[in-house]
Short mmCIF file of C-alpha atoms and ligand atoms in Angstrom, two decimals:
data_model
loop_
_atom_site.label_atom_id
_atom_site.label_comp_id
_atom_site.label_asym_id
_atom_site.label_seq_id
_atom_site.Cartn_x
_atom_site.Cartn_y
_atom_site.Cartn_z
CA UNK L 951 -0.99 -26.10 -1.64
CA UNK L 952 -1.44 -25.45 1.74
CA UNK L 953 -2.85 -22.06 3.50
CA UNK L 954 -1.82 -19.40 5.08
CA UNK L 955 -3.37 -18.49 8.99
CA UNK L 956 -5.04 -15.58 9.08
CA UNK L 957 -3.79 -13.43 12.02
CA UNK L 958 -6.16 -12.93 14.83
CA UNK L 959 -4.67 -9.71 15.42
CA UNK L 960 -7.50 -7.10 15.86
CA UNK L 961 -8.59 -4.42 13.43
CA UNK L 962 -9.90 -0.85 13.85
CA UNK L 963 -10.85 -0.77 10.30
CA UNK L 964 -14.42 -3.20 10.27
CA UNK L 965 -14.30 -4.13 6.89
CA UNK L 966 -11.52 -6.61 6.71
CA UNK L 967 -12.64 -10.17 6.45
CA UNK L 968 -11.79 -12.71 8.19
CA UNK L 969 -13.95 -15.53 6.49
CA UNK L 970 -11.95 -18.75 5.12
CA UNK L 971 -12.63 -17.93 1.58
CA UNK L 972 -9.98 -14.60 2.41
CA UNK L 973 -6.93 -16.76 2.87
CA UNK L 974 -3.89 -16.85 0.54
CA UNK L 975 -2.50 -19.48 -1.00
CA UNK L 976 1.20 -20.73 0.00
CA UNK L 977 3.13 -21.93 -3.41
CA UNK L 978 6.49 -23.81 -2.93
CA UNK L 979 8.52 -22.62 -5.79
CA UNK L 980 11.48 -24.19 -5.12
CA UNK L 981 11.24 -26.61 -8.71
CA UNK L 982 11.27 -23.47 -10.60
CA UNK L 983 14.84 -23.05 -10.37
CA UNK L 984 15.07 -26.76 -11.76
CA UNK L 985 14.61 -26.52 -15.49
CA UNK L 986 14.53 -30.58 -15.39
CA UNK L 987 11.79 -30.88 -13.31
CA UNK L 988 9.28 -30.59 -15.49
CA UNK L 989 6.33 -31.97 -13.65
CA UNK L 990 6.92 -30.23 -10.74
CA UNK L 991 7.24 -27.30 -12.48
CA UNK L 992 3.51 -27.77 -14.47
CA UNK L 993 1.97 -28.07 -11.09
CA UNK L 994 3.84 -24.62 -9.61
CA UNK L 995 2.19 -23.30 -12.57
CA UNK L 996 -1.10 -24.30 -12.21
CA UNK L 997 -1.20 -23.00 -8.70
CA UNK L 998 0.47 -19.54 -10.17
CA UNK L 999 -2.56 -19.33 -12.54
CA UNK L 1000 -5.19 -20.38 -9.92
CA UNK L 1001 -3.56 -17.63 -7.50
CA UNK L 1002 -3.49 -14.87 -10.23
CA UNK L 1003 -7.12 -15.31 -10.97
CA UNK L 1004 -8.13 -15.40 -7.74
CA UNK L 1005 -6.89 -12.57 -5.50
CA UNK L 1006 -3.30 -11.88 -7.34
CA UNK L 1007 -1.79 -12.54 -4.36
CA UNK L 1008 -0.19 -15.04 -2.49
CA UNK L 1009 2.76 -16.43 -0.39
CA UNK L 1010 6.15 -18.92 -1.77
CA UNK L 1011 8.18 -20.55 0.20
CA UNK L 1012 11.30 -22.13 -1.55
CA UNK L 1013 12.65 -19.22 -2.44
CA UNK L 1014 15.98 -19.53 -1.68
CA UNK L 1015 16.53 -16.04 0.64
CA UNK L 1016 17.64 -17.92 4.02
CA UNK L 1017 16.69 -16.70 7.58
CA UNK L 1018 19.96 -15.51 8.38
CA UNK L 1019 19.77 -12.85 5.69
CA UNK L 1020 16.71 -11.79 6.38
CA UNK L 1021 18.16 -11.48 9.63
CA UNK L 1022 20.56 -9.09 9.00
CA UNK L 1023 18.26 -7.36 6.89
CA UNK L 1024 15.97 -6.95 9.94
CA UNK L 1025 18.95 -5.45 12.02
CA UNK L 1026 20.82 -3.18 9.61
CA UNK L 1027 17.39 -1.28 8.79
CA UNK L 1028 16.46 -0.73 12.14
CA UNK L 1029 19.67 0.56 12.68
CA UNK L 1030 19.09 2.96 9.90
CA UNK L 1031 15.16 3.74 11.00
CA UNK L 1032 16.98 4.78 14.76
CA UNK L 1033 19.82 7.30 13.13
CA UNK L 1034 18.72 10.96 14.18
CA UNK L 1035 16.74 13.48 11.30
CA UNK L 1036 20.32 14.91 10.69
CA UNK L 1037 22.04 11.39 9.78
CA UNK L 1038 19.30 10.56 7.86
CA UNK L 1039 18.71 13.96 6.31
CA UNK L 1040 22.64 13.07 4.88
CA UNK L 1041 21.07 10.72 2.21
CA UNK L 1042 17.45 11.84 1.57
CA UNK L 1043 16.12 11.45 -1.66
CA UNK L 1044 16.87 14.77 -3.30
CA UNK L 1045 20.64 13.89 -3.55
CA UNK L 1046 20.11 11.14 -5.26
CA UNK L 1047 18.88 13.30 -8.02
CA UNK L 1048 17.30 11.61 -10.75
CA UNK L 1049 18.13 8.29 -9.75
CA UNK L 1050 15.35 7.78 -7.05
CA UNK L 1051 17.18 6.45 -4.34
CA UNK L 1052 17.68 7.43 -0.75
CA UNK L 1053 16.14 8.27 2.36
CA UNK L 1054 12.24 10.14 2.98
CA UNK L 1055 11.01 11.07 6.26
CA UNK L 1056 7.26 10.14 7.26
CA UNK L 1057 4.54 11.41 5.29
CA UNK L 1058 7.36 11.95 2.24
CA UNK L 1059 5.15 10.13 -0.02
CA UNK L 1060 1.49 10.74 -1.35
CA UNK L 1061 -0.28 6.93 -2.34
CA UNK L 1062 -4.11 7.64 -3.53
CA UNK L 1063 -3.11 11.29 -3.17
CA UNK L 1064 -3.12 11.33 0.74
CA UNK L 1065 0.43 11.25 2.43
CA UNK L 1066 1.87 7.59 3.88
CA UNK L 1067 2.51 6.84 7.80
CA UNK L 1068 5.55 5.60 6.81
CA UNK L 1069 9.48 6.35 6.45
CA UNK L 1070 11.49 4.79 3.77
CA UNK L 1071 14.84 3.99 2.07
CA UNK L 1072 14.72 3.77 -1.62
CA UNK L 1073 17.36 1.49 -3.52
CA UNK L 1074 17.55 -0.28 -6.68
CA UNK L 1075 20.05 -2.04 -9.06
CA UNK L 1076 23.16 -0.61 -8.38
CA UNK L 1077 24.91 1.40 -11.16
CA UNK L 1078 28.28 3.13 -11.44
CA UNK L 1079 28.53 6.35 -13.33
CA UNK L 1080 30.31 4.55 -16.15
CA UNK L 1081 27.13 2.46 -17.07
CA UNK L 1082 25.68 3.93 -20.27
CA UNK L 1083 22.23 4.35 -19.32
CA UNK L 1084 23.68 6.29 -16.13
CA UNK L 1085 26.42 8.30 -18.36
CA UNK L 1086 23.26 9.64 -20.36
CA UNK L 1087 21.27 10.20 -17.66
CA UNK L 1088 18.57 8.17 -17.97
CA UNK L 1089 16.15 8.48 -14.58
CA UNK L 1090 15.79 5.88 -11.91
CA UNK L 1091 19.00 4.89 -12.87
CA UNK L 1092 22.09 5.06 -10.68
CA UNK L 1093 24.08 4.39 -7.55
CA UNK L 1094 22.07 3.95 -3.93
CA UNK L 1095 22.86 6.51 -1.62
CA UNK L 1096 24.02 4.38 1.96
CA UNK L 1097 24.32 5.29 5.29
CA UNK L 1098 27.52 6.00 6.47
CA UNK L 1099 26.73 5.45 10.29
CA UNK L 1100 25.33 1.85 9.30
CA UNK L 1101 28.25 0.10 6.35
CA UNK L 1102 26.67 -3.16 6.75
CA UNK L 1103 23.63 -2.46 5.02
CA UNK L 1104 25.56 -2.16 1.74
CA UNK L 1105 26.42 -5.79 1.18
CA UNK L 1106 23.26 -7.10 3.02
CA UNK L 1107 21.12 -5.06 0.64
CA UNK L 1108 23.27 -5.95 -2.42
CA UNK L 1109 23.25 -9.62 -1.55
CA UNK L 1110 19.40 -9.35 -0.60
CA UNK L 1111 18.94 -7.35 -4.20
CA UNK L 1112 20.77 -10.70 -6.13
CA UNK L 1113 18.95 -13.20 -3.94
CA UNK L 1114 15.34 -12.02 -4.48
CA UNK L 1115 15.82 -11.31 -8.43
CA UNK L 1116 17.02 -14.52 -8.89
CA UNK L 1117 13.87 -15.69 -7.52
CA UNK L 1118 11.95 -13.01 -9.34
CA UNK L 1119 13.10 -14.47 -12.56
CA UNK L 1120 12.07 -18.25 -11.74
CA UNK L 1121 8.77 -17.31 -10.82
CA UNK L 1122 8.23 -15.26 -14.38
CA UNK L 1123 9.47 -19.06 -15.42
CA UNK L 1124 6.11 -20.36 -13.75
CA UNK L 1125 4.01 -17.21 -14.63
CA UNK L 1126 5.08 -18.10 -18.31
CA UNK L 1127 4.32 -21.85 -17.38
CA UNK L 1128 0.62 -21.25 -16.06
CA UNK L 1129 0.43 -18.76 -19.42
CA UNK L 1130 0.92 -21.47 -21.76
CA UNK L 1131 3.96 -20.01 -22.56
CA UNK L 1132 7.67 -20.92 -23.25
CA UNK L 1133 9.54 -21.06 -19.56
CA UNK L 1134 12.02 -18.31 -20.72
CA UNK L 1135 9.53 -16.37 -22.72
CA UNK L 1136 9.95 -13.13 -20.22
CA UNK L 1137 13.37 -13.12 -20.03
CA UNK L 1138 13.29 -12.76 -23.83
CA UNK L 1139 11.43 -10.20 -24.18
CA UNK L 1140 11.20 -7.83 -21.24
CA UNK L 1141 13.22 -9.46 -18.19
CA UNK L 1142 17.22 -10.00 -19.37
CA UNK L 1143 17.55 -6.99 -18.02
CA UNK L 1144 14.88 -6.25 -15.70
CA UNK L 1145 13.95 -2.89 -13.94
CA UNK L 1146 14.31 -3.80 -10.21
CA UNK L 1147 13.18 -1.42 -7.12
CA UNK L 1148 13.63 -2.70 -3.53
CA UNK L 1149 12.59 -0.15 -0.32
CA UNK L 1150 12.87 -0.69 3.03
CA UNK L 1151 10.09 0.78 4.87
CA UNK L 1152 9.38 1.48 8.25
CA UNK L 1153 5.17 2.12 9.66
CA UNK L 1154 5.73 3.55 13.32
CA UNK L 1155 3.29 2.17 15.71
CA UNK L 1156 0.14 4.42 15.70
CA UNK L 1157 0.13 7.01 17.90
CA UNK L 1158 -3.46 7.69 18.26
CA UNK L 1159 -6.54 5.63 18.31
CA UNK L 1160 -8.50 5.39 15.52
CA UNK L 1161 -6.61 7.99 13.79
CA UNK L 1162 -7.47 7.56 10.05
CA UNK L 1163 -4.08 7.33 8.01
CA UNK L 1164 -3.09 4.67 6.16
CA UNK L 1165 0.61 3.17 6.22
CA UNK L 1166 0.22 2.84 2.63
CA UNK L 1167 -3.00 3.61 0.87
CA UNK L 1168 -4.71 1.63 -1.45
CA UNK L 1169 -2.90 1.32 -4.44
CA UNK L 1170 -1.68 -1.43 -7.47
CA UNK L 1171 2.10 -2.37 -8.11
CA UNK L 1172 3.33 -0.60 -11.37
CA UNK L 1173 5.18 -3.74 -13.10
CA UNK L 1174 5.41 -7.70 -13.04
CA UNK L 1175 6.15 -9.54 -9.64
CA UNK L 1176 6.28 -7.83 -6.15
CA UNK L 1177 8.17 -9.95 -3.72
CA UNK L 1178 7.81 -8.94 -0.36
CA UNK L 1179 9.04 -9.74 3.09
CA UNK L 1180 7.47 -8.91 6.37
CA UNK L 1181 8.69 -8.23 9.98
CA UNK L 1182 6.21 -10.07 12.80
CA UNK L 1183 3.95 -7.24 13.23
CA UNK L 1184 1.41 -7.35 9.97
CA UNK L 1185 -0.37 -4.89 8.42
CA UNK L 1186 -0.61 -5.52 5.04
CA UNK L 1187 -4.47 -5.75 3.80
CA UNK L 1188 -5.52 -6.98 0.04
CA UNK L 1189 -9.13 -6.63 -1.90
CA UNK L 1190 -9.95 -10.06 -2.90
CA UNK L 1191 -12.91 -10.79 -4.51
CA UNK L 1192 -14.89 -11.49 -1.22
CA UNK L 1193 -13.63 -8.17 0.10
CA UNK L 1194 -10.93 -7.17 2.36
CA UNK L 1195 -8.22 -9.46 4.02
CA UNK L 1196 -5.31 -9.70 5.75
CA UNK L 1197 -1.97 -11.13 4.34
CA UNK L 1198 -0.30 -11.77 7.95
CA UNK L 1199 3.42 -12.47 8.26
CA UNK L 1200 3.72 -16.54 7.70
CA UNK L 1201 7.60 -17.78 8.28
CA UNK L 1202 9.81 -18.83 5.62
CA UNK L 1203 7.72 -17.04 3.01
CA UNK L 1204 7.59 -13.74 0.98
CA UNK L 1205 4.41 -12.32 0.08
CA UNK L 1206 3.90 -12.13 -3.88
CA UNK L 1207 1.64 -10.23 -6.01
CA UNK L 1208 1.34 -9.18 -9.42
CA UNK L 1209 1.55 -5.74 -10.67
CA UNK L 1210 0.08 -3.69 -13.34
CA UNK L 1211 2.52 -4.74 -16.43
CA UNK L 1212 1.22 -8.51 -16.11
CA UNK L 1213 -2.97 -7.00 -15.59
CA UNK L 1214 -1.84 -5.49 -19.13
CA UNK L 1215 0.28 -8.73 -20.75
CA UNK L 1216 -2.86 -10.68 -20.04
CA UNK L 1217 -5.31 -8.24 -21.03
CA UNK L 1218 -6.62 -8.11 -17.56
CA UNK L 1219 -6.68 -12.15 -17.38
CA UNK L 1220 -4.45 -11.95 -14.45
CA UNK L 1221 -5.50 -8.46 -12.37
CA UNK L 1222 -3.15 -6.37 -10.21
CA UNK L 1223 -4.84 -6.47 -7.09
CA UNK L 1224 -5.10 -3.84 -4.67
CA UNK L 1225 -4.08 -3.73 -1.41
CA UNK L 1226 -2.86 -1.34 1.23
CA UNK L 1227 -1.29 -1.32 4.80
CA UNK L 1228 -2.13 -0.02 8.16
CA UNK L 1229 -0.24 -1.36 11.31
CA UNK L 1230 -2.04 -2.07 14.36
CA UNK L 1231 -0.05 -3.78 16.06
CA UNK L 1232 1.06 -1.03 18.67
CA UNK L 1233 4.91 -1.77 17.60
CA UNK L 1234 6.98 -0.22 14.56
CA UNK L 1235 6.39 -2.45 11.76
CA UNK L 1236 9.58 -2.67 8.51
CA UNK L 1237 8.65 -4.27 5.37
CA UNK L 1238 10.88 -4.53 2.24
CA UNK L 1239 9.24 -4.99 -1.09
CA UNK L 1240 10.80 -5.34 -4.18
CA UNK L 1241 9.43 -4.68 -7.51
CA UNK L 1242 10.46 -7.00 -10.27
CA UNK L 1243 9.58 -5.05 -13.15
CA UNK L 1244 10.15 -5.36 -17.58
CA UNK L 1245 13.16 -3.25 -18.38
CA UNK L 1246 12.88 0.39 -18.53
CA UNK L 1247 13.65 0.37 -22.20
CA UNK L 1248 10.88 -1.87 -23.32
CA UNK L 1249 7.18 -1.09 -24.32
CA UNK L 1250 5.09 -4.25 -22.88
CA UNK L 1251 2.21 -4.49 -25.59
CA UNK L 1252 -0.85 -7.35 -24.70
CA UNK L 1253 0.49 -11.02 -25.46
CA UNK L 1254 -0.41 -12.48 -28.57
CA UNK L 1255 -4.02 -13.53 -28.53
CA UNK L 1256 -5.45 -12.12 -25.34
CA UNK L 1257 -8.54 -10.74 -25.84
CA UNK L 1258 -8.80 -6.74 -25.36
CA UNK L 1259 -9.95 -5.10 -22.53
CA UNK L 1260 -12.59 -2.78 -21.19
CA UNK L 1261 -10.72 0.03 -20.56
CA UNK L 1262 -13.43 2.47 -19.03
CA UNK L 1263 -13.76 -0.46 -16.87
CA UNK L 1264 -10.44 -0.82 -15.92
CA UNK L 1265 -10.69 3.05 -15.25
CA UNK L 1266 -13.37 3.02 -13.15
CA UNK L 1267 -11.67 0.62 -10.56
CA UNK L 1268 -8.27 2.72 -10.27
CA UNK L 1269 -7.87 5.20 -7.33
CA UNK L 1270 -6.57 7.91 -10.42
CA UNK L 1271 -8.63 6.84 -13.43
CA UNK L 1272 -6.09 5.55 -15.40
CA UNK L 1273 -6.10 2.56 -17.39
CA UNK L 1274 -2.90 0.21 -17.61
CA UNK L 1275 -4.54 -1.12 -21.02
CA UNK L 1276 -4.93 2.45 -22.46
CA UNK L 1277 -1.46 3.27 -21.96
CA UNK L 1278 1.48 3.66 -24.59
CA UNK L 1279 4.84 4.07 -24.70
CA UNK L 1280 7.69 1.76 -22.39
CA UNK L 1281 7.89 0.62 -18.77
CA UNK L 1282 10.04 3.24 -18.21
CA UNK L 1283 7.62 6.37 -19.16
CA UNK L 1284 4.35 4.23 -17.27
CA UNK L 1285 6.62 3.92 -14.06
CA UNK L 1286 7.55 7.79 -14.22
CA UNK L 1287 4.07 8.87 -14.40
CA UNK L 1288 3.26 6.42 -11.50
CA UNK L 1289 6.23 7.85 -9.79
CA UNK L 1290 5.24 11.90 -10.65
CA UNK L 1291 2.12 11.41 -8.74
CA UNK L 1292 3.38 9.65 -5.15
CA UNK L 1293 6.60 12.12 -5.55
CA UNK L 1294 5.02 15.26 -7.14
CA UNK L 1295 7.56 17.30 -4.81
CA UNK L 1296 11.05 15.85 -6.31
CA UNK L 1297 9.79 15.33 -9.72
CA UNK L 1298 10.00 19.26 -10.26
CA UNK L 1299 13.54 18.64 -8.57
CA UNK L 1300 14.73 16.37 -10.33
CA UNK L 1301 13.81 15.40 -13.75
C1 OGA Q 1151 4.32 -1.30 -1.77
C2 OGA Q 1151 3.49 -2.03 -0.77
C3 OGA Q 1151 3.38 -3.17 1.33
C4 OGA Q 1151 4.11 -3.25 2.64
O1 OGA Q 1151 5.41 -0.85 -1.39
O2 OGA Q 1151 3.89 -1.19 -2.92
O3 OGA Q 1151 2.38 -2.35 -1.07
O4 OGA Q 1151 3.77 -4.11 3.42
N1 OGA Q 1151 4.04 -2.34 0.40
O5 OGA Q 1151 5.00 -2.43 2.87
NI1 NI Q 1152 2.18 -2.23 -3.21
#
């Protein structure tokens, strides 16, 4: 395993760490889309497990999305980001009704309850209006609304969408791995058909000094695996055990963390850490996460044998007092409470 640099960019916010213990690990994953390699594999998983109780975060490399697309990615969405309010306005989120996709201008979404420094463009699996789930109107489910001024993003945000979930299901393969599990345990039981969320985002450069807004504020991931990639300028910020630090852009990785459906799998053996964002860096800063989450259809009850959890606990260290471990019901109803509270605009809208 090697590490990650930290970034010697400088920070308003005096609390981040820079000490050694604060850096992430870097995992090459690139044998867990080898069932053969067995060995290989058993070692990926180890480091999964040592990452996941350590901060829940960390970096792969071998993860099969190639420079080039990233590339593209990079150019298409600030293409997008430079349309005028009008072109953008054409797709914002309430036309994309209940299926949760489209544009929202800065400040558009509440994390923590405060609003976001940030513009973004929501987009998902895409759906067709003959797909059953779609036909009977199930939410979050649907066709991405897309840009007419910028066609390319289309198929570089389709073939992005296929790249990353392929990796998304070979690392549940090593999560399952460093779990004692079957490899293919996930996909069945929650991941054959997984829920998958990808957003492009876009954190102007701060306009003021010291002007206390977050890009995102603090917050968990709602599912599995987020797999994230990262222009040059940094931002993103994770609470590790030793306090605050930096996960700086490191080439030829993706950032990866867990979310909240794995902190409640485990029975809070792996956590889902939080983290947040602020860019500093004095230039506009676009990230593009994607959530790799159980399908929407399935309830995720604690594996088999974990040991139960301390739920006012748990409570206690979530921004709004809710406990993953308390909850009941399927992915789908955890994600659209999650959803209710950064949105709480559009969910009288549209559902
Ligand atoms: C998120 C998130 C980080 C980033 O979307 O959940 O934490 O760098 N994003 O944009
Ligand atoms: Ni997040």
């Amino acid at each position: 395993m090697v590490r990650a640099p930290l970034s010697s960019g400088s920070l308003s916010d005096g609390d981040v760490s820079s000490l050694s213990g604060g850096r992430l690990p870097v995992i090459d994953m690139s044998s867990l889309f080898a069932r053969e390699r067995t060995e290989a594999r058993e070692r990926v998983a180890r480091e999964i497990e040592r990452a996941c109780r350590d901060t829940g975060f960390f970096y792969v490399s071998g993860h099969g999305v190639s420079e080039s697309l990233l590339d593209r990615l990079e150019r298409v969405s600030r293409r997008f980001f430079a349309l005028s309010r009008e072109e953008k306005e054409a797709i914002a989120m309430p036309k994309g009704g209940a299926a949760w996709r489209g544009w929202f201008p800065l400040g558009g979404e509440l994390t923590s309850g405060k609003p976001d420094r940030k513009e973004g463009l929501y987009l998902g699996t895409e759906l067709g209006p003959e797909h059953p789930r779609v036909r009977e109107g199930w939410p979050l489910h649907g066709a991405n609304l897309w840009p007419a001024e910028v066609p390319e993003l289309r198929d570089v945000v389709l073939e992005y969408l296929s790249v990353v979930t392929r990796a998304g299901h070979a690392l549940m393969e090593g999560v399952a791995l460093s779990l004692g599990l079957e490899a293919d345990y996930f996909a069945k039981t929650y991941t054959a058909d997984p829920t998958v969320l990808f957003r492009v985002f876009h954190y102007p450069a701060e306009p003021e000094e010291g002007e206390e807004r977050w890009g995102v504020g603090e917050h968990t991931d709602y599912g599995l695996l987020t797999l994230l990639a990262q222009d040059a300028n940094g931002g993103l910020q994770v609470k590790s055990q030793g306090g605050w630090v930096e996960a700086p852009p490191t080439p030829g990785t993706l950032v990866c963390n867990i979310g909240d459906m794995l902190d409640r799998l485990t029975g809070g053996w792996y956590r889902s850490t939080p983290h947040r964002v602020k860019n500093v860096s004095g230039r506009d800063r676009l990230s593009y996460p994607l959530f790799f989450d159980p399908d929407f259809a399935a309830e995720v009850p604690p594996l088999p044998r974990v040991r139960s959890t301390d739920v006012d606990e748990d409570r206690a260290r979530r921004w709004d007092g809710a406990s993953v471990h308390a909850f009941e019901g399927t992915y789908g109803d955890y994600l659209l409470g999650k959803v209710s509270k950064v949105f709480p605009q559009l969910v009288r809208k549209v559902l």
